[in-house]
Structure formats: structure tokens, C-alpha cells
PDB file of N, CA and C in Angstrom:
ATOM      1  N   UNK A   1      -9.069  11.106  -5.442  1.00 69.00           N
ATOM      2  CA  UNK A   1      -9.603  10.096  -6.312  1.00 69.00           C
ATOM      3  C   UNK A   1     -10.639   9.307  -5.522  1.00 69.00           C
ATOM      4  N   UNK A   2     -11.734   9.031  -6.168  1.00 74.00           N
ATOM      5  CA  UNK A   2     -12.780   8.241  -5.538  1.00 74.00           C
ATOM      6  C   UNK A   2     -13.063   7.039  -6.428  1.00 74.00           C
ATOM      7  N   UNK A   3     -13.084   5.860  -5.806  1.00 78.00           N
ATOM      8  CA  UNK A   3     -13.341   4.636  -6.574  1.00 78.00           C
ATOM      9  C   UNK A   3     -13.769   3.541  -5.619  1.00 78.00           C
ATOM     10  N   UNK A   4     -14.198   2.431  -6.196  1.00 77.00           N
ATOM     11  CA  UNK A   4     -14.643   1.286  -5.404  1.00 77.00           C
ATOM     12  C   UNK A   4     -13.508   0.714  -4.561  1.00 77.00           C
ATOM     13  N   UNK A   5     -13.891   0.083  -3.465  1.00 78.00           N
ATOM     14  CA  UNK A   5     -12.915  -0.585  -2.597  1.00 78.00           C
ATOM     15  C   UNK A   5     -12.182  -1.662  -3.378  1.00 78.00           C
ATOM     16  N   UNK A   6     -10.890  -1.788  -3.103  1.00 80.00           N
ATOM     17  CA  UNK A   6     -10.098  -2.843  -3.706  1.00 80.00           C
ATOM     18  C   UNK A   6      -9.545  -2.535  -5.079  1.00 80.00           C
ATOM     19  N   UNK A   7      -9.751  -1.324  -5.557  1.00 83.00           N
ATOM     20  CA  UNK A   7      -9.297  -0.986  -6.913  1.00 83.00           C
ATOM     21  C   UNK A   7      -7.820  -0.601  -6.964  1.00 83.00           C
ATOM     22  N   UNK A   8      -7.217  -0.305  -5.787  1.00 86.00           N
ATOM     23  CA  UNK A   8      -5.792  -0.012  -5.761  1.00 86.00           C
ATOM     24  C   UNK A   8      -5.425   1.410  -5.376  1.00 86.00           C
ATOM     25  N   UNK A   9      -6.336   2.133  -4.746  1.00 89.00           N
ATOM     26  CA  UNK A   9      -6.059   3.530  -4.365  1.00 89.00           C
ATOM     27  C   UNK A   9      -4.910   3.613  -3.359  1.00 89.00           C
ATOM     28  N   UNK A  10      -4.951   2.779  -2.330  1.00 91.00           N
ATOM     29  CA  UNK A  10      -3.888   2.790  -1.324  1.00 91.00           C
ATOM     30  C   UNK A  10      -2.569   2.348  -1.935  1.00 91.00           C
ATOM     31  N   UNK A  11      -2.602   1.348  -2.780  1.00 94.00           N
ATOM     32  CA  UNK A  11      -1.387   0.886  -3.453  1.00 94.00           C
ATOM     33  C   UNK A  11      -0.786   2.003  -4.286  1.00 94.00           C
ATOM     34  N   UNK A  12      -1.618   2.743  -4.997  1.00 93.00           N
ATOM     35  CA  UNK A  12      -1.137   3.867  -5.798  1.00 93.00           C
ATOM     36  C   UNK A  12      -0.495   4.935  -4.909  1.00 93.00           C
ATOM     37  N   UNK A  13      -1.136   5.260  -3.802  1.00 92.00           N
ATOM     38  CA  UNK A  13      -0.581   6.253  -2.877  1.00 92.00           C
ATOM     39  C   UNK A  13       0.787   5.823  -2.369  1.00 92.00           C
ATOM     40  N   UNK A  14       0.913   4.571  -1.979  1.00 93.00           N
ATOM     41  CA  UNK A  14       2.194   4.043  -1.498  1.00 93.00           C
ATOM     42  C   UNK A  14       3.250   4.061  -2.594  1.00 93.00           C
ATOM     43  N   UNK A  15       2.874   3.680  -3.798  1.00 95.00           N
ATOM     44  CA  UNK A  15       3.808   3.670  -4.915  1.00 95.00           C
ATOM     45  C   UNK A  15       4.299   5.076  -5.231  1.00 95.00           C
ATOM     46  N   UNK A  16       3.404   6.054  -5.186  1.00 94.00           N
ATOM     47  CA  UNK A  16       3.803   7.432  -5.456  1.00 94.00           C
ATOM     48  C   UNK A  16       4.782   7.952  -4.404  1.00 94.00           C
ATOM     49  N   UNK A  17       4.473   7.705  -3.136  1.00 93.00           N
ATOM     50  CA  UNK A  17       5.350   8.176  -2.060  1.00 93.00           C
ATOM     51  C   UNK A  17       6.716   7.486  -2.118  1.00 93.00           C
ATOM     52  N   UNK A  18       6.721   6.181  -2.316  1.00 94.00           N
ATOM     53  CA  UNK A  18       7.988   5.456  -2.399  1.00 94.00           C
ATOM     54  C   UNK A  18       8.771   5.839  -3.658  1.00 94.00           C
ATOM     55  N   UNK A  19       8.064   6.025  -4.756  1.00 95.00           N
ATOM     56  CA  UNK A  19       8.717   6.447  -5.995  1.00 95.00           C
ATOM     57  C   UNK A  19       9.361   7.817  -5.857  1.00 95.00           C
ATOM     58  N   UNK A  20       8.702   8.735  -5.165  1.00 94.00           N
ATOM     59  CA  UNK A  20       9.293  10.058  -4.920  1.00 94.00           C
ATOM     60  C   UNK A  20      10.535   9.919  -4.049  1.00 94.00           C
ATOM     61  N   UNK A  21      10.437   9.114  -2.986  1.00 93.00           N
ATOM     62  CA  UNK A  21      11.576   8.936  -2.072  1.00 93.00           C
ATOM     63  C   UNK A  21      12.788   8.352  -2.796  1.00 93.00           C
ATOM     64  N   UNK A  22      12.542   7.531  -3.809  1.00 95.00           N
ATOM     65  CA  UNK A  22      13.635   6.926  -4.573  1.00 95.00           C
ATOM     66  C   UNK A  22      13.991   7.747  -5.816  1.00 95.00           C
ATOM     67  N   UNK A  23      13.422   8.954  -5.900  1.00 94.00           N
ATOM     68  CA  UNK A  23      13.680   9.888  -7.003  1.00 94.00           C
ATOM     69  C   UNK A  23      13.336   9.296  -8.366  1.00 94.00           C
ATOM     70  N   UNK A  24      12.169   8.653  -8.426  1.00 95.00           N
ATOM     71  CA  UNK A  24      11.721   8.045  -9.683  1.00 95.00           C
ATOM     72  C   UNK A  24      10.511   8.750 -10.275  1.00 95.00           C
ATOM     73  N   UNK A  25       9.662   9.317  -9.419  1.00 95.00           N
ATOM     74  CA  UNK A  25       8.449   9.999  -9.891  1.00 95.00           C
ATOM     75  C   UNK A  25       8.220  11.261  -9.057  1.00 95.00           C
ATOM     76  N   UNK A  26       7.368  12.122  -9.568  1.00 95.00           N
ATOM     77  CA  UNK A  26       6.936  13.335  -8.857  1.00 95.00           C
ATOM     78  C   UNK A  26       8.108  14.239  -8.465  1.00 95.00           C
ATOM     79  N   UNK A  27       9.138  14.262  -9.275  1.00 96.00           N
ATOM     80  CA  UNK A  27      10.335  15.015  -8.928  1.00 96.00           C
ATOM     81  C   UNK A  27      10.112  16.526  -8.968  1.00 96.00           C
ATOM     82  N   UNK A  28       8.963  16.977  -9.446  1.00 96.00           N
ATOM     83  CA  UNK A  28       8.664  18.403  -9.421  1.00 96.00           C
ATOM     84  C   UNK A  28       8.330  18.885  -8.007  1.00 96.00           C
ATOM     85  N   UNK A  29       8.167  17.938  -7.066  1.00 96.00           N
ATOM     86  CA  UNK A  29       7.861  18.275  -5.675  1.00 96.00           C
ATOM     87  C   UNK A  29       9.120  18.168  -4.823  1.00 96.00           C
ATOM     88  N   UNK A  30       9.264  19.092  -3.891  1.00 92.00           N
ATOM     89  CA  UNK A  30      10.386  19.073  -2.948  1.00 92.00           C
ATOM     90  C   UNK A  30      10.090  18.172  -1.757  1.00 92.00           C
ATOM     91  N   UNK A  31       8.813  17.933  -1.515  1.00 87.00           N
ATOM     92  CA  UNK A  31       8.399  17.156  -0.343  1.00 87.00           C
ATOM     93  C   UNK A  31       7.082  16.459  -0.663  1.00 87.00           C
ATOM     94  N   UNK A  32       6.990  15.187  -0.326  1.00 90.00           N
ATOM     95  CA  UNK A  32       5.746  14.436  -0.466  1.00 90.00           C
ATOM     96  C   UNK A  32       5.416  13.850   0.903  1.00 90.00           C
ATOM     97  N   UNK A  33       4.244  14.198   1.417  1.00 85.00           N
ATOM     98  CA  UNK A  33       3.786  13.680   2.712  1.00 85.00           C
ATOM     99  C   UNK A  33       2.630  12.718   2.466  1.00 85.00           C
ATOM    100  N   UNK A  34       2.786  11.481   2.889  1.00 86.00           N
ATOM    101  CA  UNK A  34       1.722  10.484   2.776  1.00 86.00           C
ATOM    102  C   UNK A  34       1.005  10.410   4.112  1.00 86.00           C
ATOM    103  N   UNK A  35      -0.282  10.669   4.096  1.00 85.00           N
ATOM    104  CA  UNK A  35      -1.096  10.615   5.305  1.00 85.00           C
ATOM    105  C   UNK A  35      -2.097   9.473   5.192  1.00 85.00           C
ATOM    106  N   UNK A  36      -1.824   8.343   5.841  1.00 85.00           N
ATOM    107  CA  UNK A  36      -2.771   7.226   5.826  1.00 85.00           C
ATOM    108  C   UNK A  36      -3.895   7.507   6.833  1.00 85.00           C
ATOM    109  N   UNK A  37      -4.955   8.134   6.370  1.00 83.00           N
ATOM    110  CA  UNK A  37      -5.993   8.647   7.270  1.00 83.00           C
ATOM    111  C   UNK A  37      -6.799   7.574   7.977  1.00 83.00           C
ATOM    112  N   UNK A  38      -6.748   6.345   7.512  1.00 85.00           N
ATOM    113  CA  UNK A  38      -7.469   5.279   8.218  1.00 85.00           C
ATOM    114  C   UNK A  38      -6.716   4.810   9.464  1.00 85.00           C
ATOM    115  N   UNK A  39      -5.447   5.165   9.555  1.00 82.00           N
ATOM    116  CA  UNK A  39      -4.645   4.827  10.736  1.00 82.00           C
ATOM    117  C   UNK A  39      -5.123   5.705  11.893  1.00 82.00           C
ATOM    118  N   UNK A  40      -5.577   5.111  13.009  1.00 84.00           N
ATOM    119  CA  UNK A  40      -6.106   5.902  14.121  1.00 84.00           C
ATOM    120  C   UNK A  40      -5.091   6.891  14.692  1.00 84.00           C
ATOM    121  N   UNK A  41      -3.816   6.571  14.609  1.00 77.00           N
ATOM    122  CA  UNK A  41      -2.787   7.499  15.083  1.00 77.00           C
ATOM    123  C   UNK A  41      -2.810   8.775  14.238  1.00 77.00           C
ATOM    124  N   UNK A  42      -2.911   8.614  12.939  1.00 80.00           N
ATOM    125  CA  UNK A  42      -2.931   9.758  12.034  1.00 80.00           C
ATOM    126  C   UNK A  42      -4.216  10.547  12.199  1.00 80.00           C
ATOM    127  N   UNK A  43      -5.335   9.864  12.237  1.00 78.00           N
ATOM    128  CA  UNK A  43      -6.620  10.572  12.309  1.00 78.00           C
ATOM    129  C   UNK A  43      -6.835  11.271  13.642  1.00 78.00           C
ATOM    130  N   UNK A  44      -6.068  10.910  14.672  1.00 82.00           N
ATOM    131  CA  UNK A  44      -6.221  11.588  15.965  1.00 82.00           C
ATOM    132  C   UNK A  44      -5.416  12.882  16.047  1.00 82.00           C
ATOM    133  N   UNK A  45      -4.472  13.085  15.143  1.00 83.00           N
ATOM    134  CA  UNK A  45      -3.640  14.293  15.173  1.00 83.00           C
ATOM    135  C   UNK A  45      -4.470  15.505  14.769  1.00 83.00           C
ATOM    136  N   UNK A  46      -4.276  16.600  15.470  1.00 84.00           N
ATOM    137  CA  UNK A  46      -5.038  17.818  15.205  1.00 84.00           C
ATOM    138  C   UNK A  46      -4.217  18.899  14.513  1.00 84.00           C
ATOM    139  N   UNK A  47      -2.913  18.704  14.397  1.00 84.00           N
ATOM    140  CA  UNK A  47      -2.067  19.646  13.669  1.00 84.00           C
ATOM    141  C   UNK A  47      -0.834  18.916  13.168  1.00 84.00           C
ATOM    142  N   UNK A  48      -0.068  19.574  12.313  1.00 81.00           N
ATOM    143  CA  UNK A  48       1.073  18.932  11.681  1.00 81.00           C
ATOM    144  C   UNK A  48       2.142  18.534  12.692  1.00 81.00           C
ATOM    145  N   UNK A  49       2.418  19.381  13.663  1.00 82.00           N
ATOM    146  CA  UNK A  49       3.442  19.048  14.667  1.00 82.00           C
ATOM    147  C   UNK A  49       3.060  17.790  15.445  1.00 82.00           C
ATOM    148  N   UNK A  50       1.814  17.682  15.830  1.00 81.00           N
ATOM    149  CA  UNK A  50       1.357  16.485  16.546  1.00 81.00           C
ATOM    150  C   UNK A  50       1.531  15.250  15.680  1.00 81.00           C
ATOM    151  N   UNK A  51       1.193  15.367  14.414  1.00 79.00           N
ATOM    152  CA  UNK A  51       1.334  14.248  13.487  1.00 79.00           C
ATOM    153  C   UNK A  51       2.792  13.836  13.345  1.00 79.00           C
ATOM    154  N   UNK A  52       3.684  14.788  13.165  1.00 77.00           N
ATOM    155  CA  UNK A  52       5.100  14.471  13.023  1.00 77.00           C
ATOM    156  C   UNK A  52       5.661  13.833  14.286  1.00 77.00           C
ATOM    157  N   UNK A  53       5.221  14.305  15.436  1.00 77.00           N
ATOM    158  CA  UNK A  53       5.709  13.753  16.700  1.00 77.00           C
ATOM    159  C   UNK A  53       5.255  12.303  16.899  1.00 77.00           C
ATOM    160  N   UNK A  54       4.127  11.935  16.344  1.00 75.00           N
ATOM    161  CA  UNK A  54       3.638  10.560  16.457  1.00 75.00           C
ATOM    162  C   UNK A  54       4.540   9.579  15.709  1.00 75.00           C
ATOM    163  N   UNK A  55       5.117  10.016  14.606  1.00 70.00           N
ATOM    164  CA  UNK A  55       5.917   9.133  13.773  1.00 70.00           C
ATOM    165  C   UNK A  55       7.416   9.256  13.999  1.00 70.00           C
ATOM    166  N   UNK A  56       7.854  10.410  14.451  1.00 69.00           N
ATOM    167  CA  UNK A  56       9.293  10.667  14.565  1.00 69.00           C
ATOM    168  C   UNK A  56       9.632  11.124  15.973  1.00 69.00           C
ATOM    169  N   UNK A  57       9.433  10.277  16.946  1.00 65.00           N
ATOM    170  CA  UNK A  57       9.594  10.637  18.352  1.00 65.00           C
ATOM    171  C   UNK A  57      10.998  11.131  18.689  1.00 65.00           C
ATOM    172  N   UNK A  58      12.017  10.505  18.154  1.00 63.00           N
ATOM    173  CA  UNK A  58      13.387  10.868  18.509  1.00 63.00           C
ATOM    174  C   UNK A  58      13.789  12.246  17.997  1.00 63.00           C
ATOM    175  N   UNK A  59      13.257  12.632  16.842  1.00 64.00           N
ATOM    176  CA  UNK A  59      13.646  13.890  16.215  1.00 64.00           C
ATOM    177  C   UNK A  59      12.485  14.869  16.165  1.00 64.00           C
ATOM    178  N   UNK A  60      11.473  14.673  16.959  1.00 69.00           N
ATOM    179  CA  UNK A  60      10.208  15.363  16.764  1.00 69.00           C
ATOM    180  C   UNK A  60      10.307  16.883  16.816  1.00 69.00           C
ATOM    181  N   UNK A  61      11.005  17.460  17.782  1.00 79.00           N
ATOM    182  CA  UNK A  61      11.017  18.914  17.908  1.00 79.00           C
ATOM    183  C   UNK A  61      11.728  19.574  16.730  1.00 79.00           C
ATOM    184  N   UNK A  62      12.905  19.076  16.377  1.00 81.00           N
ATOM    185  CA  UNK A  62      13.644  19.669  15.266  1.00 81.00           C
ATOM    186  C   UNK A  62      12.930  19.415  13.943  1.00 81.00           C
ATOM    187  N   UNK A  63      12.410  18.214  13.753  1.00 79.00           N
ATOM    188  CA  UNK A  63      11.697  17.892  12.522  1.00 79.00           C
ATOM    189  C   UNK A  63      10.460  18.762  12.379  1.00 79.00           C
ATOM    190  N   UNK A  64       9.711  18.903  13.445  1.00 82.00           N
ATOM    191  CA  UNK A  64       8.509  19.733  13.415  1.00 82.00           C
ATOM    192  C   UNK A  64       8.872  21.159  13.021  1.00 82.00           C
ATOM    193  N   UNK A  65       9.901  21.707  13.614  1.00 82.00           N
ATOM    194  CA  UNK A  65      10.323  23.069  13.300  1.00 82.00           C
ATOM    195  C   UNK A  65      10.767  23.181  11.843  1.00 82.00           C
ATOM    196  N   UNK A  66      11.557  22.220  11.391  1.00 86.00           N
ATOM    197  CA  UNK A  66      12.062  22.251  10.013  1.00 86.00           C
ATOM    198  C   UNK A  66      10.913  22.204   9.010  1.00 86.00           C
ATOM    199  N   UNK A  67       9.994  21.266   9.198  1.00 83.00           N
ATOM    200  CA  UNK A  67       8.884  21.098   8.250  1.00 83.00           C
ATOM    201  C   UNK A  67       7.939  22.299   8.295  1.00 83.00           C
ATOM    202  N   UNK A  68       7.553  22.742   9.473  1.00 84.00           N
ATOM    203  CA  UNK A  68       6.626  23.870   9.564  1.00 84.00           C
ATOM    204  C   UNK A  68       7.261  25.167   9.051  1.00 84.00           C
ATOM    205  N   UNK A  69       8.550  25.365   9.327  1.00 89.00           N
ATOM    206  CA  UNK A  69       9.246  26.544   8.785  1.00 89.00           C
ATOM    207  C   UNK A  69       9.270  26.500   7.263  1.00 89.00           C
ATOM    208  N   UNK A  70       9.561  25.319   6.718  1.00 87.00           N
ATOM    209  CA  UNK A  70       9.602  25.170   5.261  1.00 87.00           C
ATOM    210  C   UNK A  70       8.234  25.462   4.643  1.00 87.00           C
ATOM    211  N   UNK A  71       7.191  24.895   5.211  1.00 88.00           N
ATOM    212  CA  UNK A  71       5.846  25.129   4.676  1.00 88.00           C
ATOM    213  C   UNK A  71       5.461  26.600   4.761  1.00 88.00           C
ATOM    214  N   UNK A  72       5.803  27.236   5.855  1.00 89.00           N
ATOM    215  CA  UNK A  72       5.495  28.660   6.019  1.00 89.00           C
ATOM    216  C   UNK A  72       6.290  29.505   5.020  1.00 89.00           C
ATOM    217  N   UNK A  73       7.564  29.230   4.906  1.00 93.00           N
ATOM    218  CA  UNK A  73       8.428  30.044   4.046  1.00 93.00           C
ATOM    219  C   UNK A  73       8.100  29.899   2.567  1.00 93.00           C
ATOM    220  N   UNK A  74       7.603  28.746   2.168  1.00 92.00           N
ATOM    221  CA  UNK A  74       7.306  28.496   0.752  1.00 92.00           C
ATOM    222  C   UNK A  74       5.817  28.576   0.437  1.00 92.00           C
ATOM    223  N   UNK A  75       4.998  28.852   1.427  1.00 93.00           N
ATOM    224  CA  UNK A  75       3.528  28.810   1.266  1.00 93.00           C
ATOM    225  C   UNK A  75       3.073  27.461   0.730  1.00 93.00           C
ATOM    226  N   UNK A  76       3.820  26.417   1.046  1.00 90.00           N
ATOM    227  CA  UNK A  76       3.450  25.067   0.624  1.00 90.00           C
ATOM    228  C   UNK A  76       3.794  24.750  -0.812  1.00 90.00           C
ATOM    229  N   UNK A  77       4.423  25.685  -1.508  1.00 94.00           N
ATOM    230  CA  UNK A  77       4.787  25.426  -2.901  1.00 94.00           C
ATOM    231  C   UNK A  77       5.819  24.309  -2.966  1.00 94.00           C
ATOM    232  N   UNK A  78       5.608  23.363  -3.849  1.00 94.00           N
ATOM    233  CA  UNK A  78       6.524  22.244  -3.994  1.00 94.00           C
ATOM    234  C   UNK A  78       6.232  21.092  -3.050  1.00 94.00           C
ATOM    235  N   UNK A  79       5.110  21.175  -2.320  1.00 91.00           N
ATOM    236  CA  UNK A  79       4.741  20.127  -1.369  1.00 91.00           C
ATOM    237  C   UNK A  79       3.486  19.416  -1.880  1.00 91.00           C
ATOM    238  N   UNK A  80       3.522  18.104  -1.887  1.00 92.00           N
ATOM    239  CA  UNK A  80       2.359  17.290  -2.246  1.00 92.00           C
ATOM    240  C   UNK A  80       1.940  16.506  -1.029  1.00 92.00           C
ATOM    241  N   UNK A  81       0.705  16.682  -0.618  1.00 88.00           N
ATOM    242  CA  UNK A  81       0.153  15.910   0.499  1.00 88.00           C
ATOM    243  C   UNK A  81      -0.794  14.875  -0.098  1.00 88.00           C
ATOM    244  N   UNK A  82      -0.471  13.611   0.101  1.00 90.00           N
ATOM    245  CA  UNK A  82      -1.282  12.497  -0.402  1.00 90.00           C
ATOM    246  C   UNK A  82      -2.092  11.976   0.777  1.00 90.00           C
ATOM    247  N   UNK A  83      -3.386  12.247   0.766  1.00 87.00           N
ATOM    248  CA  UNK A  83      -4.269  11.832   1.842  1.00 87.00           C
ATOM    249  C   UNK A  83      -4.991  10.555   1.409  1.00 87.00           C
ATOM    250  N   UNK A  84      -4.537   9.426   1.933  1.00 89.00           N
ATOM    251  CA  UNK A  84      -5.131   8.135   1.589  1.00 89.00           C
ATOM    252  C   UNK A  84      -6.204   7.791   2.628  1.00 89.00           C
ATOM    253  N   UNK A  85      -7.394   7.469   2.156  1.00 86.00           N
ATOM    254  CA  UNK A  85      -8.470   7.066   3.061  1.00 86.00           C
ATOM    255  C   UNK A  85      -9.368   8.218   3.468  1.00 86.00           C
ATOM    256  N   UNK A  86      -9.411   9.261   2.698  1.00 79.00           N
ATOM    257  CA  UNK A  86     -10.266  10.412   2.987  1.00 79.00           C
ATOM    258  C   UNK A  86     -11.698  10.047   2.586  1.00 79.00           C
ATOM    259  N   UNK A  87     -12.485   9.595   3.554  1.00 67.00           N
ATOM    260  CA  UNK A  87     -13.866   9.180   3.258  1.00 67.00           C
ATOM    261  C   UNK A  87     -14.842  10.266   3.651  1.00 67.00           C
TER     262      UNK A  87
END
């Protein structure tokens, strides 16, 4: 989605991700990943494992394996990636 600054794009992205986590919206997806691309930590990641390790340090190796295996096994079916701040 492209729109003027301040119209609520980031708020919508957050609402969608939180609504999915609380099983209120987007239930057709098995996984929703919110990527806040304006965050320098996120924008510096070059692959999914690096990104996951930045946010989930304690569980990074197992989480990375679980998520990447799931994406590979399903060809990404059932996964929604919400990229907020894609300029």
C-alpha cells in the first residue's frame, strides 16, 4: 500500500499482526511476519535467519531452523509477510 505520511499505514500493519496473534483477523494464514523496515536492525539483516536472530537471541538457532524448515516445506503457503516502511 502506498499513501501519504501519517495516514495510518504503520498502525494498520501493527493492528493486522496483533489481530492475527490474538486470533481475530487473517486466520487463513498460519504465520504472519511483521517486518518494520525502517528499523535499522531489520534493514541490516541480509537473510531470514539473521533477522530472526536479531529479535530472538535466546531461541535463535531452533527458531531459525523451525521457521526456515516450515517455509521450505510449504513453499511459503499460508505465510503473510507484512513489510512496513518499504520505500
